[in-house]
Coordinates of C-alpha atoms in Angstrom, one line a residue:
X14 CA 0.0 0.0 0.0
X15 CA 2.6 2.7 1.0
X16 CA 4.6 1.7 -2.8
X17 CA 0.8 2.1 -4.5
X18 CA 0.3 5.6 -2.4
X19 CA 4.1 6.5 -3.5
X20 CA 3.4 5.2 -7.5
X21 CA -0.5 7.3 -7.1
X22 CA 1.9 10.4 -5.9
X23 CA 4.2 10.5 -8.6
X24 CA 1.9 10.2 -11.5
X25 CA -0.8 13.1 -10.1
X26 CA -3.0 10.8 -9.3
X27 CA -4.6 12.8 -6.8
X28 CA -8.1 10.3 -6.0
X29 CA -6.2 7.4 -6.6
X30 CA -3.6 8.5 -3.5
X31 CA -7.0 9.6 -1.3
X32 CA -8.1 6.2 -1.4
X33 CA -4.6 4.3 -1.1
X34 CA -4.6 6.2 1.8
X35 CA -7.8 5.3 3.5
X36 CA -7.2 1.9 2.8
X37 CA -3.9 2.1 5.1
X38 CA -6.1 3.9 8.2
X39 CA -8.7 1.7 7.8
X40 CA -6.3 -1.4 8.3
X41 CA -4.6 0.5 11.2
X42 CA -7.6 1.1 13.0
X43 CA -8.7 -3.0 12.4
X44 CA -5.3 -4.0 13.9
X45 CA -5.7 -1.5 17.0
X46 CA -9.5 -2.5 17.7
X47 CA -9.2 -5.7 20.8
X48 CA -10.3 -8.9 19.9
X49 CA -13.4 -9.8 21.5
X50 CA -14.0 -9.6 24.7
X51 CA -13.3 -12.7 27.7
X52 CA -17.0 -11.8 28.8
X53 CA -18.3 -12.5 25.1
X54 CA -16.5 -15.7 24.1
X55 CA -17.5 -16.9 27.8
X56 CA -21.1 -17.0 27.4
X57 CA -21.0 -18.4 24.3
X58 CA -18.3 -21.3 24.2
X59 CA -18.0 -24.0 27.1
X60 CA -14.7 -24.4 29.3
X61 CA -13.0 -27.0 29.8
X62 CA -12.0 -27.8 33.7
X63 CA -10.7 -30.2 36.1
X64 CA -11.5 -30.4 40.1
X65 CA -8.4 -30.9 41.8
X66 CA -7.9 -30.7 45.5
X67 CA -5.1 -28.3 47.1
X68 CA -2.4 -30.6 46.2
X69 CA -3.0 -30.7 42.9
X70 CA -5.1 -34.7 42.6
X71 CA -7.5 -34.7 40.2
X72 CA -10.7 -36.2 41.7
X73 CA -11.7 -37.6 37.8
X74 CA -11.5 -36.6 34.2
X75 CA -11.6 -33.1 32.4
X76 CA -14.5 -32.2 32.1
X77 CA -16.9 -29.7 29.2
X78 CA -18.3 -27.3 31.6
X79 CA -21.0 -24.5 30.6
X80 CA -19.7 -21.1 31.2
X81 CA -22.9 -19.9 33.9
X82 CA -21.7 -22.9 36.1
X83 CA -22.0 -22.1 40.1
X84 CA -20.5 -23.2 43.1
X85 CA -23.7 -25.1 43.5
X86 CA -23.5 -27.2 40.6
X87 CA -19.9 -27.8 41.0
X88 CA -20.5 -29.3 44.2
X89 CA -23.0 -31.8 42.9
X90 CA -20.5 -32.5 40.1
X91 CA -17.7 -32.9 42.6
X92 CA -19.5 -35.6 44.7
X93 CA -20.5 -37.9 42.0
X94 CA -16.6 -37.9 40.8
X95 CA -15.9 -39.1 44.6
X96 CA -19.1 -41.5 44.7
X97 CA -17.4 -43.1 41.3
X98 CA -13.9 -43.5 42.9
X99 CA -15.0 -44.2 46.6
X100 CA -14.4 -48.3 47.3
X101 CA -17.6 -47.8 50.0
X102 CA -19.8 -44.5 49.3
X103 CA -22.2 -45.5 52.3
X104 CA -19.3 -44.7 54.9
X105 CA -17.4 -41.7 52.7
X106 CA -17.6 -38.6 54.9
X107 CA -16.2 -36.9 51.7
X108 CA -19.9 -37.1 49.7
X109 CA -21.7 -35.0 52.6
X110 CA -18.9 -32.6 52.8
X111 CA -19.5 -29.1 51.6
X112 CA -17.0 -28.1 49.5
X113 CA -15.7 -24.4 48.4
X114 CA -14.3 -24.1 45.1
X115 CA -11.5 -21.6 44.0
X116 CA -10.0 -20.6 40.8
X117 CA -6.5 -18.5 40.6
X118 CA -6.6 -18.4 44.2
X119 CA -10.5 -16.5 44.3
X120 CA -13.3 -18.4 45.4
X121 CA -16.5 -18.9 43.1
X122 CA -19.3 -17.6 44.8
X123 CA -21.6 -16.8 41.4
X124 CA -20.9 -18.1 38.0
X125 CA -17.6 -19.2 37.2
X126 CA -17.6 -17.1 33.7
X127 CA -17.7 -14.4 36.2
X128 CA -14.8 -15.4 38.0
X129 CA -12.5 -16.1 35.1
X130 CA -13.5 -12.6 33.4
X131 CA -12.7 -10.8 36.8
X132 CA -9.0 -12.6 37.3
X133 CA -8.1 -12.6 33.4
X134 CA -7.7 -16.2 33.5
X135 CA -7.2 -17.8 30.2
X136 CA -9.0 -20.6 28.9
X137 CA -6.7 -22.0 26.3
X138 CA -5.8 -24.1 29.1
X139 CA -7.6 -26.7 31.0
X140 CA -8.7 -24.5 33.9
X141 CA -8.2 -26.1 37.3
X142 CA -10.9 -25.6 39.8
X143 CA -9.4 -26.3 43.6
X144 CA -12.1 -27.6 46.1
X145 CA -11.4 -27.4 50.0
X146 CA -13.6 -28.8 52.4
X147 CA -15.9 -26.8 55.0
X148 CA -17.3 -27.6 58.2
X149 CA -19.8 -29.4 57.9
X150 CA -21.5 -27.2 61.1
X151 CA -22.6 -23.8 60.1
X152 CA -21.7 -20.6 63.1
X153 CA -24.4 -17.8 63.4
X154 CA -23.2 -14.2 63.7
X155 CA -23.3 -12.9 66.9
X156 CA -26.0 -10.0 66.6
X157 CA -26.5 -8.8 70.2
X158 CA -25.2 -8.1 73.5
X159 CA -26.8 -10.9 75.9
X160 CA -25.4 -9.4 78.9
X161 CA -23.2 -6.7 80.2
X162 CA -21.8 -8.0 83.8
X163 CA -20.1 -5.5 86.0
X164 CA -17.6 -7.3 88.5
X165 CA -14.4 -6.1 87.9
X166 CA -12.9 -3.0 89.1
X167 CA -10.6 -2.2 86.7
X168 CA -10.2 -2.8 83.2
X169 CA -10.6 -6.3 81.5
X170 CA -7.3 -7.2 80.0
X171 CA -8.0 -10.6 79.0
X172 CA -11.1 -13.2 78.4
X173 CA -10.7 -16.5 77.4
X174 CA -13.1 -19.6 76.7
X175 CA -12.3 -22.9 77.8
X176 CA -11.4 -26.0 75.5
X177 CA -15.0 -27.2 75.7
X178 CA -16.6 -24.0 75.6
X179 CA -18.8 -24.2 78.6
X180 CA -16.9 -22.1 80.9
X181 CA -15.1 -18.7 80.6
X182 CA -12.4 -16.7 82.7
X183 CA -11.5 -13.2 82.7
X184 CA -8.5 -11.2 83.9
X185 CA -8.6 -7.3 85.0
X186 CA -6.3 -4.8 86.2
X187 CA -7.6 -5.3 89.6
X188 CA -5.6 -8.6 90.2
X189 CA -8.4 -10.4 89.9
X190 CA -9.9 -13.6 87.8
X191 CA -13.8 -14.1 87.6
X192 CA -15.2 -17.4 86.4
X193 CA -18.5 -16.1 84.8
X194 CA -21.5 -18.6 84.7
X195 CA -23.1 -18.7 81.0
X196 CA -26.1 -20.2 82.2
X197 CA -27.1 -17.2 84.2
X198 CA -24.5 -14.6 82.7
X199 CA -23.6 -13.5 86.0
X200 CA -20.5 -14.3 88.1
X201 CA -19.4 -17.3 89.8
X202 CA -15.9 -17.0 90.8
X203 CA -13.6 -14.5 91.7
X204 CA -10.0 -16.1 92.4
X205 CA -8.2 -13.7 94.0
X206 CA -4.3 -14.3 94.7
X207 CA -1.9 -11.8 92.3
X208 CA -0.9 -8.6 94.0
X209 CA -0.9 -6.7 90.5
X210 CA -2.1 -6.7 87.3
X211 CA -3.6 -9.6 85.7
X212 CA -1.6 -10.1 82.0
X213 CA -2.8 -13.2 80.8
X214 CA -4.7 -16.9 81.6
X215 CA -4.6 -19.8 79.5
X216 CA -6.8 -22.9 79.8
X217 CA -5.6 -26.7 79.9
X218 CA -6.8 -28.3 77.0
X219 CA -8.5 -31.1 79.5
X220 CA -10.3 -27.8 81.4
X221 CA -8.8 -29.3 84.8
X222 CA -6.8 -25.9 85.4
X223 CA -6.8 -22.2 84.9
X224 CA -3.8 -20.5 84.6
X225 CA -2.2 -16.9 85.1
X226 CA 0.0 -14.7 84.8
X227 CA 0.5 -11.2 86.1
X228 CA 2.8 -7.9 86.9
X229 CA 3.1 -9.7 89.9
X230 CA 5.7 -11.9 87.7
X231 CA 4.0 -14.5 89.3
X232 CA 2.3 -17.7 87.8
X233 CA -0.5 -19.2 89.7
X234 CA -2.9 -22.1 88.9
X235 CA -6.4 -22.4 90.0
X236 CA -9.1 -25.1 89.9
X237 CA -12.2 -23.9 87.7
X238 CA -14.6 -25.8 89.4
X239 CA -14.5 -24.8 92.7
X240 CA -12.6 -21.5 92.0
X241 CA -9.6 -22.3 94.4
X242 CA -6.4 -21.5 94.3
X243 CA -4.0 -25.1 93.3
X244 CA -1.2 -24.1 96.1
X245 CA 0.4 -20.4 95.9
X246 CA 2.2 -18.4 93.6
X247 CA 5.0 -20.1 91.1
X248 CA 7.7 -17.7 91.6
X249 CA 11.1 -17.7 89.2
X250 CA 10.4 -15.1 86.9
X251 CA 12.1 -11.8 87.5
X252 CA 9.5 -9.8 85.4
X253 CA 6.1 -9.6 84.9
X254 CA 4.7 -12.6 83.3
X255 CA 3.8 -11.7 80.0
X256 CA 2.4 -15.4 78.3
X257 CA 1.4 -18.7 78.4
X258 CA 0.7 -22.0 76.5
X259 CA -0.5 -25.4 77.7
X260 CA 1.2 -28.7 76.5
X261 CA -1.4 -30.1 73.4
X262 CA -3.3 -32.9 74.1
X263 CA -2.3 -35.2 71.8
X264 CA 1.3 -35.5 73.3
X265 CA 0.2 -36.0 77.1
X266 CA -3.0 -36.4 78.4
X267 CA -4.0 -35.6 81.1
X268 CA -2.7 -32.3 80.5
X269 CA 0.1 -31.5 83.0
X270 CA 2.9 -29.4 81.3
X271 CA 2.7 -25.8 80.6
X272 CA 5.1 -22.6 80.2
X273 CA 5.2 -19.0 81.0
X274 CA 6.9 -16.2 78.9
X275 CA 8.0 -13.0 80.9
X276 CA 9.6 -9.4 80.4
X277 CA 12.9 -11.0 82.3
X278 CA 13.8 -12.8 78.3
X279 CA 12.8 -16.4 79.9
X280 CA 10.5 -18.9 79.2
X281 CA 10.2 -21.6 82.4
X282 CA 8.1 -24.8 81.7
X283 CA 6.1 -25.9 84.8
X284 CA 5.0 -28.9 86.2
X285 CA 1.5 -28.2 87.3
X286 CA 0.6 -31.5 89.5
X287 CA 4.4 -31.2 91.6
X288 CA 4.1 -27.4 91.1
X289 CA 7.4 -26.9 89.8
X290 CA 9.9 -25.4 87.6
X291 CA 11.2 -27.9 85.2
X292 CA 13.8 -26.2 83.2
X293 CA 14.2 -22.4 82.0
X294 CA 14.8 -21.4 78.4
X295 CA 17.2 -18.4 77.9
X296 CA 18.0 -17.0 75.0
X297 CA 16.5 -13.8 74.1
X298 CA 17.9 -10.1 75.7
X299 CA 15.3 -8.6 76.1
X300 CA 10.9 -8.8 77.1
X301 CA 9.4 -11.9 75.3
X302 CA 5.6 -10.4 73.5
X303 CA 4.0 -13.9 72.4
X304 CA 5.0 -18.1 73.1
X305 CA 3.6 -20.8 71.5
X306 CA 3.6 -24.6 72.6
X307 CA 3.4 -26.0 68.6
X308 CA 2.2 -30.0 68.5
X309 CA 5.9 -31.1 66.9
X310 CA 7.1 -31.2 70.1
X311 CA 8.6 -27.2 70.1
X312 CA 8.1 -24.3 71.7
X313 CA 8.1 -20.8 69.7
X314 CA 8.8 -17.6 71.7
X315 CA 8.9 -13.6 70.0
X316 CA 10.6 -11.0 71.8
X317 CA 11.2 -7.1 72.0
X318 CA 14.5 -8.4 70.7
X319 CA 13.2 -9.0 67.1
X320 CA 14.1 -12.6 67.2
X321 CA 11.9 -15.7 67.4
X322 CA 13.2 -18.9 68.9
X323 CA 12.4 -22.4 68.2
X324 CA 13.2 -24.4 71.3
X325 CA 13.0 -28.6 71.9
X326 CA 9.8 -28.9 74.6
X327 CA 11.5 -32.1 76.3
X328 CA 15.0 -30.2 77.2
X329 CA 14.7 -27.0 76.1
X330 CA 17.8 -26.6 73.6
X331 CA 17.5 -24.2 71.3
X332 CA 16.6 -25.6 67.9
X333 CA 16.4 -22.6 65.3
X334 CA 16.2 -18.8 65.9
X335 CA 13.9 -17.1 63.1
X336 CA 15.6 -13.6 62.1
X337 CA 13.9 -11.4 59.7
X338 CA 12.2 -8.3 61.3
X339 CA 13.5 -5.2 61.8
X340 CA 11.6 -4.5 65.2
X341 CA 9.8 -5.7 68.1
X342 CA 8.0 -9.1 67.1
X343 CA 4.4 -8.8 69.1
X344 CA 2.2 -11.3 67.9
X345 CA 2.6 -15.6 66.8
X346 CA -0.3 -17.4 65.3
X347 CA 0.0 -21.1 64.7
X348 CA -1.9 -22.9 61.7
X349 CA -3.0 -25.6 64.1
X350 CA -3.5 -23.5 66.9
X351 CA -7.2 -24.2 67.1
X352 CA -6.7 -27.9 67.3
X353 CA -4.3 -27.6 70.0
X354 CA -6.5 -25.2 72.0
X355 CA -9.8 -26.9 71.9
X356 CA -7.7 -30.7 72.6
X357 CA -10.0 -33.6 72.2
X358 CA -13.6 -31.6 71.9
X359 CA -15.2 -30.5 68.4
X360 CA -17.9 -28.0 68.3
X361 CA -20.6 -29.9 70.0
X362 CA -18.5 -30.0 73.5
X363 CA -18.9 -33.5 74.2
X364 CA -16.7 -35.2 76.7
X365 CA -14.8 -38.2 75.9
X366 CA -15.1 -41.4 77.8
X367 CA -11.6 -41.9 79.0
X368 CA -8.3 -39.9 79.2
X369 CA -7.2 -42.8 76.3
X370 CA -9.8 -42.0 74.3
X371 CA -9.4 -37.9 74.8
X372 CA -5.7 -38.3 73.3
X373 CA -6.7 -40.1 70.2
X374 CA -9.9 -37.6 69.7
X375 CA -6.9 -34.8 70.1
X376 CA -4.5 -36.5 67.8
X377 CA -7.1 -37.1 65.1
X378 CA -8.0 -33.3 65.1
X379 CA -4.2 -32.3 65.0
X380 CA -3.6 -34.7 62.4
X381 CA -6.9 -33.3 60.3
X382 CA -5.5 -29.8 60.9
X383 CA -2.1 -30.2 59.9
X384 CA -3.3 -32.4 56.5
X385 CA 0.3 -34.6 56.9
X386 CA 2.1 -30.8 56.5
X387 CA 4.3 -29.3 59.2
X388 CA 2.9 -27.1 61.1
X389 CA 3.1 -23.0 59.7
X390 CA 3.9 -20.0 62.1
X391 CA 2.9 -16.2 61.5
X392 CA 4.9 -13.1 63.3
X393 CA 3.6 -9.9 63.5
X394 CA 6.0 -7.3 64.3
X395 CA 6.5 -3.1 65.0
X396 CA 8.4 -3.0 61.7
X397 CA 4.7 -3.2 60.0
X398 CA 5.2 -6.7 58.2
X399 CA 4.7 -10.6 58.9
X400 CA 6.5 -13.4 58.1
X401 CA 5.5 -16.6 57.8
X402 CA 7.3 -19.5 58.2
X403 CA 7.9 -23.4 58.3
X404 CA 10.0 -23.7 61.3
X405 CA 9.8 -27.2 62.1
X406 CA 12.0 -27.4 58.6
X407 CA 14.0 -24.4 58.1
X408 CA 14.9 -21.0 59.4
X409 CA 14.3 -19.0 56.1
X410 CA 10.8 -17.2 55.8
X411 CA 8.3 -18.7 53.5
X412 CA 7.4 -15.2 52.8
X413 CA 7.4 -11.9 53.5
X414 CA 4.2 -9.9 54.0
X415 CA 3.4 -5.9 54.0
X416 CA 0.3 -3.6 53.7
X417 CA -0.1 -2.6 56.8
X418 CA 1.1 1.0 57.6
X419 CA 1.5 0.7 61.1
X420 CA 2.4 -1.8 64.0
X421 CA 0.5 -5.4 63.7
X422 CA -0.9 -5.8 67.2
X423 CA -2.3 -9.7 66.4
X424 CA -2.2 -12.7 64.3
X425 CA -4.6 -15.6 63.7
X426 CA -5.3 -18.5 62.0
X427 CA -8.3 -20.0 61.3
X428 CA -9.9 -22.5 63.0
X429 CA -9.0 -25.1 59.5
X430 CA -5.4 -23.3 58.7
X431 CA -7.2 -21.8 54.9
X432 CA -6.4 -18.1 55.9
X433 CA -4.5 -15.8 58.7
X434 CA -6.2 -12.1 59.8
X435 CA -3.9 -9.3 60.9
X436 CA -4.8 -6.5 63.4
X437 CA -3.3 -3.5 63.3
X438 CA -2.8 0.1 65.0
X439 CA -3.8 1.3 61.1
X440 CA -7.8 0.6 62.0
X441 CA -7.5 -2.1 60.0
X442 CA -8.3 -6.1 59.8
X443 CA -6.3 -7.8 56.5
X444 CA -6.6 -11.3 55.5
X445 CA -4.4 -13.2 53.8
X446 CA -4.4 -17.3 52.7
X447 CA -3.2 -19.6 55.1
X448 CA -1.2 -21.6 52.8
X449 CA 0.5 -19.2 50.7
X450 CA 0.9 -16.2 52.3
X451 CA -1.2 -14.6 49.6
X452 CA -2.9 -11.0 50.3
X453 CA -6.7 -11.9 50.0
X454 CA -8.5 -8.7 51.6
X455 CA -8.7 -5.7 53.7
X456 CA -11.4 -5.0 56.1
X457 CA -12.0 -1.3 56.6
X458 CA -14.5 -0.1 59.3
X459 CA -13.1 1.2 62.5
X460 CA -11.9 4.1 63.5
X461 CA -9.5 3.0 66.4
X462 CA -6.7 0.7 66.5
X463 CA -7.5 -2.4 65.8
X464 CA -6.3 -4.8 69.1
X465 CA -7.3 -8.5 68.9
X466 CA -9.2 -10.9 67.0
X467 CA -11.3 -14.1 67.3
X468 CA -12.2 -16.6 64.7
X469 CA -15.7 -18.4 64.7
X470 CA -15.3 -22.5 64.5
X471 CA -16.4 -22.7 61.4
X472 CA -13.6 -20.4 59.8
X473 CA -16.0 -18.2 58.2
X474 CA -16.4 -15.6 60.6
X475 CA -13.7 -13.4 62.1
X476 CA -14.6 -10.3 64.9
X477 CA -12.0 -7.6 65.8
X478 CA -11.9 -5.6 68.8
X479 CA -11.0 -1.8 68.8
X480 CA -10.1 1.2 70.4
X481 CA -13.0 3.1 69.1
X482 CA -15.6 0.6 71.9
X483 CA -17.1 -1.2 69.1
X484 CA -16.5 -4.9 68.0
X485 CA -17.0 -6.1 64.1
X486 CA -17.7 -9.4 62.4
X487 CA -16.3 -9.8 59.6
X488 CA -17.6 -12.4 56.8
X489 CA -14.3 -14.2 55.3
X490 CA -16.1 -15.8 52.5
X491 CA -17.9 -12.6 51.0
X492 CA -15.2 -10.2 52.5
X493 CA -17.9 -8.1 53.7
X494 CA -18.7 -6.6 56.9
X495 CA -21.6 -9.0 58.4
X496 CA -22.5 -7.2 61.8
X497 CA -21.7 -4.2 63.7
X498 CA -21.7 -4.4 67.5
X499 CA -21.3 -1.2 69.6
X500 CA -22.0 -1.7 73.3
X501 CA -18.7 -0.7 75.2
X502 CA -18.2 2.6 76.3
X503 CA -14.2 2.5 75.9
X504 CA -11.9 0.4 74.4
X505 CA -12.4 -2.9 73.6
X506 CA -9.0 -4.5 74.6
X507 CA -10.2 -8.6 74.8
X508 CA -12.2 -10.7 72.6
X509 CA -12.9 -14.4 72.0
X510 CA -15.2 -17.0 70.6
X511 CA -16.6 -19.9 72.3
X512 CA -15.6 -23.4 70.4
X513 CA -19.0 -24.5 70.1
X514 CA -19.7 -21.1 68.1
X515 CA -23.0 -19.9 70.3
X516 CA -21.5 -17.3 72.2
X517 CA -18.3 -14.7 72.3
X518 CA -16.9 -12.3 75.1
X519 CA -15.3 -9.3 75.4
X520 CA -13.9 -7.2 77.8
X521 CA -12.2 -3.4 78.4
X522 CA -11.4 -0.3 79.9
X523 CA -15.3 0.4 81.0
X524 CA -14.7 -2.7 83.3
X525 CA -17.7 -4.6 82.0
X526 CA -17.8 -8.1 80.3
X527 CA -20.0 -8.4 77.6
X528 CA -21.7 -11.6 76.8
X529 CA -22.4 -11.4 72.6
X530 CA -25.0 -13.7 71.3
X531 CA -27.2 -14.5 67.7

């Protein structure tokens, strides 16, 4: 065209160069104009797919799938390819399972065609659809405020549920615990013994002890029962006692081992029947924020000193030390955390018959948490990033995580290890995949600092407690905000979430604990 246009030029031809040219923009504008759109060739042409499960086993053939396909249909799909490869389909808990299914790492929730046009997935390829199993119990929001007990005098620093989810502790300011009756919502313990502060109580995952720490930088165990005091304080610790994790179930049962972090840069591990100090852990220089008991047999601590250690529970030797961040670590979450806090009891709360059959119930649940993978840890540090790690294999990071723009106050996995949600002094809740590391979403709504976080047992609800008195649930699935619950009149320092998913707590500076129900 541009030799005919040149030729056309030379001999005059004036019309003859006119349309020579036209023809050349007319081509240009044909090779600039896209081809047709994703959205278009979707709704007319089928895809073809293949369900695989998260690592990467196809559960049958590929298969022609119309474009308008749900999550629905794929789930009726999905359990006739496991009826046809199940030796005995009567017994398979896998065909009453409800599934999710994601693509590209995003979950279809409407039509897949949908999905695929939003993530500019191509379909040249056979597109793999990942399904993950859910539980197969469903967790209501929690929509109102039950009960607002007064009791303590000072502010409520910490509340935690126990294992089975039938009783629940609090600690205050006032150097008090209160065991709260959830019958009646209204008190029915207060174990009094610290001389300061009240920092932290953890449960036993066999609910036969209470214990806590305090500015007191004593540790003291109580009986939850009767609300007595087991003996008097543990003393060893130089500093106020800043943490505390119980020996899982699945290693020793009944529950006897425990160990308590503290400002001094120690960890001791107790013996709570003899009521004595086993063997100290020393390692870090300065406070220790967060410690972990992990079901490998390790202890994790995170310190003001930047550093997390990876010790041996049995002897405490050092094993690893995690380096990475650039500031004080504050927070640890474990993937199997969950498992290891609620022991041998599931969501219904039901008590096994013997302490034999308690430690199998507990190892089953580890083992259905881990999924045969070691067991993944999440820091959360002052220097505004995570890490996350493997640290049962190696000391280098699995990956490095930012967005936040200001100190991460808490981590936490979900209840089945599919994501992690970070709380930050930003007012905001993020959530990322459990598995990769992957950003997922941020959830923007309050106007304080965001200070702690508790997951609903069915890993599809997450609530955050704030500075600005109000308290958030957060739908994981739709990454949406699902309820808004003011109530408080100050900060909210001290949420959790009962195991069997009926009711959560909170606590703060107004003093009061609220009882939060559906």
């Amino acid at each position: 065209l541009e030799r005919a246009a040149t030729r056309a030029a030379r001999r005059g031809d004036e019309r003859a160069h006119r349309a020579v040219r036209a023809r050349m923009a007319s081509n240009k504008r044909a090779r600039a104009t896209p081809a047709t759109t994703p959205a278009t060739t979707l709704a007319d042409a089928n895809l073809i797919a293949q369900l695989v499960d998260v690592d990467g086993v196809a559960a049958g053939p590929e298969l022609d799938l119309p474009p308008d396909v749900g999550a629905r249909e794929l789930q009726s799909l999905l359990r006739e390819l496991l009826r046809a490869s199940s030796a005995n389909p009567e017994d398979d808990d896998r065909l009453t399972t409800p599934y999710a299914f994601y693509v590209d790492g995003e979950e279809v929730t409407g039509a897949l065609a949908a999905t695929i046009v939003e993530r500019k997935i191509s379909v040249e390829q056979v597109l793999k659809i990942v399904y993950q199993p859910q539980s197969v119990f469903r967790v209501r929001a929690v929509t109102r405020c039950s009960a607002a007990i007064a009791g303590h005098a000072e502010a409520v620093l910490s509340v935690a549920f126990s294992s089975d989810g039938k009783h629940l502790a609090s600690g205050s300011g006032d150097s008090t615990i209160r065991m709260w009756n959830l019958d009646s919502q209204a008190p029915k313990h207060t174990l009094k013994g610290h001389t300061n502060w009240v920092l932290c109580i953890a449960w036993s995952a066999d609910n036969v002890y209470l214990a806590s720490g305090g500015m007191d930088s004593a540790v003291r165990l109580w009986d939850p029962i009767t609300g007595e005091a087991r003996g008097g304080p543990m003393k060893g610790h130089k500093k106020h006692v800043t943490a505390l994790a119980w020996e899982p179930a699945h290693v020793a049962y009944p529950v006897v081992r425990f160990c308590s972090a503290s400002a001094d840069g120690s960890v001791r591990v107790w013996d709570a029947v003899r009521r004595a100090c086993l063997f100290t852990m020393s390692a870090h220089t300065k406070a220790i924020a967060s410690v972990k008991w992990g079901g490998e047999g390790l202890i994790y601590t995170a310190s003001r000193d930047t550093t997390i250690y990876v010790w041996d529970a049995n002897d405490g030797k050092v094993v690893r030390q995690l380096k990475g961040h650039g500031h004080w670590v504050n927070s640890l979450a474990l993937s199997t955390e969950y498992a290891l806090r609620t022991g041998p009891y599931d969501h219904t709360g039901k008590k096994p018959e013997n302490d034999a059959q308690a430690k199998a119930q507990a190892l089953t649940r580890y083992k259905a948490a881990t999924g045969g993978k070691p067991e993944r840890l999440v820091s959360g540090s002052d220097d505004y990033t995570m890490f996350m790690w493997e640290p049962s294999t190696t000391k280098t990071p699995l990956q490095r995580l930012t967005g936040h723009q200001q100190l991460i106050n808490h981590v936490l996995f979900s209840p089945d290890g599919r994501y992690f949600a970070s709380a930050s002094f930003d007012k905001g809740v993020k959530l990322w995949d459990g598995l990769t590391g992957k950003f997922i979403t941020s959830f923007r709504g309050h106007v304080g600092a965001v200070y702690q976080l508790a997951w609903s047992a069915d890993s599809r609800l997450l609530m955050s407690a704030s500075k600005d008195s109000t308290m958030k649930v957060w739908d994981a699935r739709l990454k949406k905000l699902k309820e808004d619950l003011p109530g408080h009149a100050d900060e909210v320092y001290a949420v959790d979430w009962s195991p069997m998913g009926t009711k959560a707590a909170s606590g703060g500076k107004d003093k009061m604990l609220r009882l939060w129900m559906h």
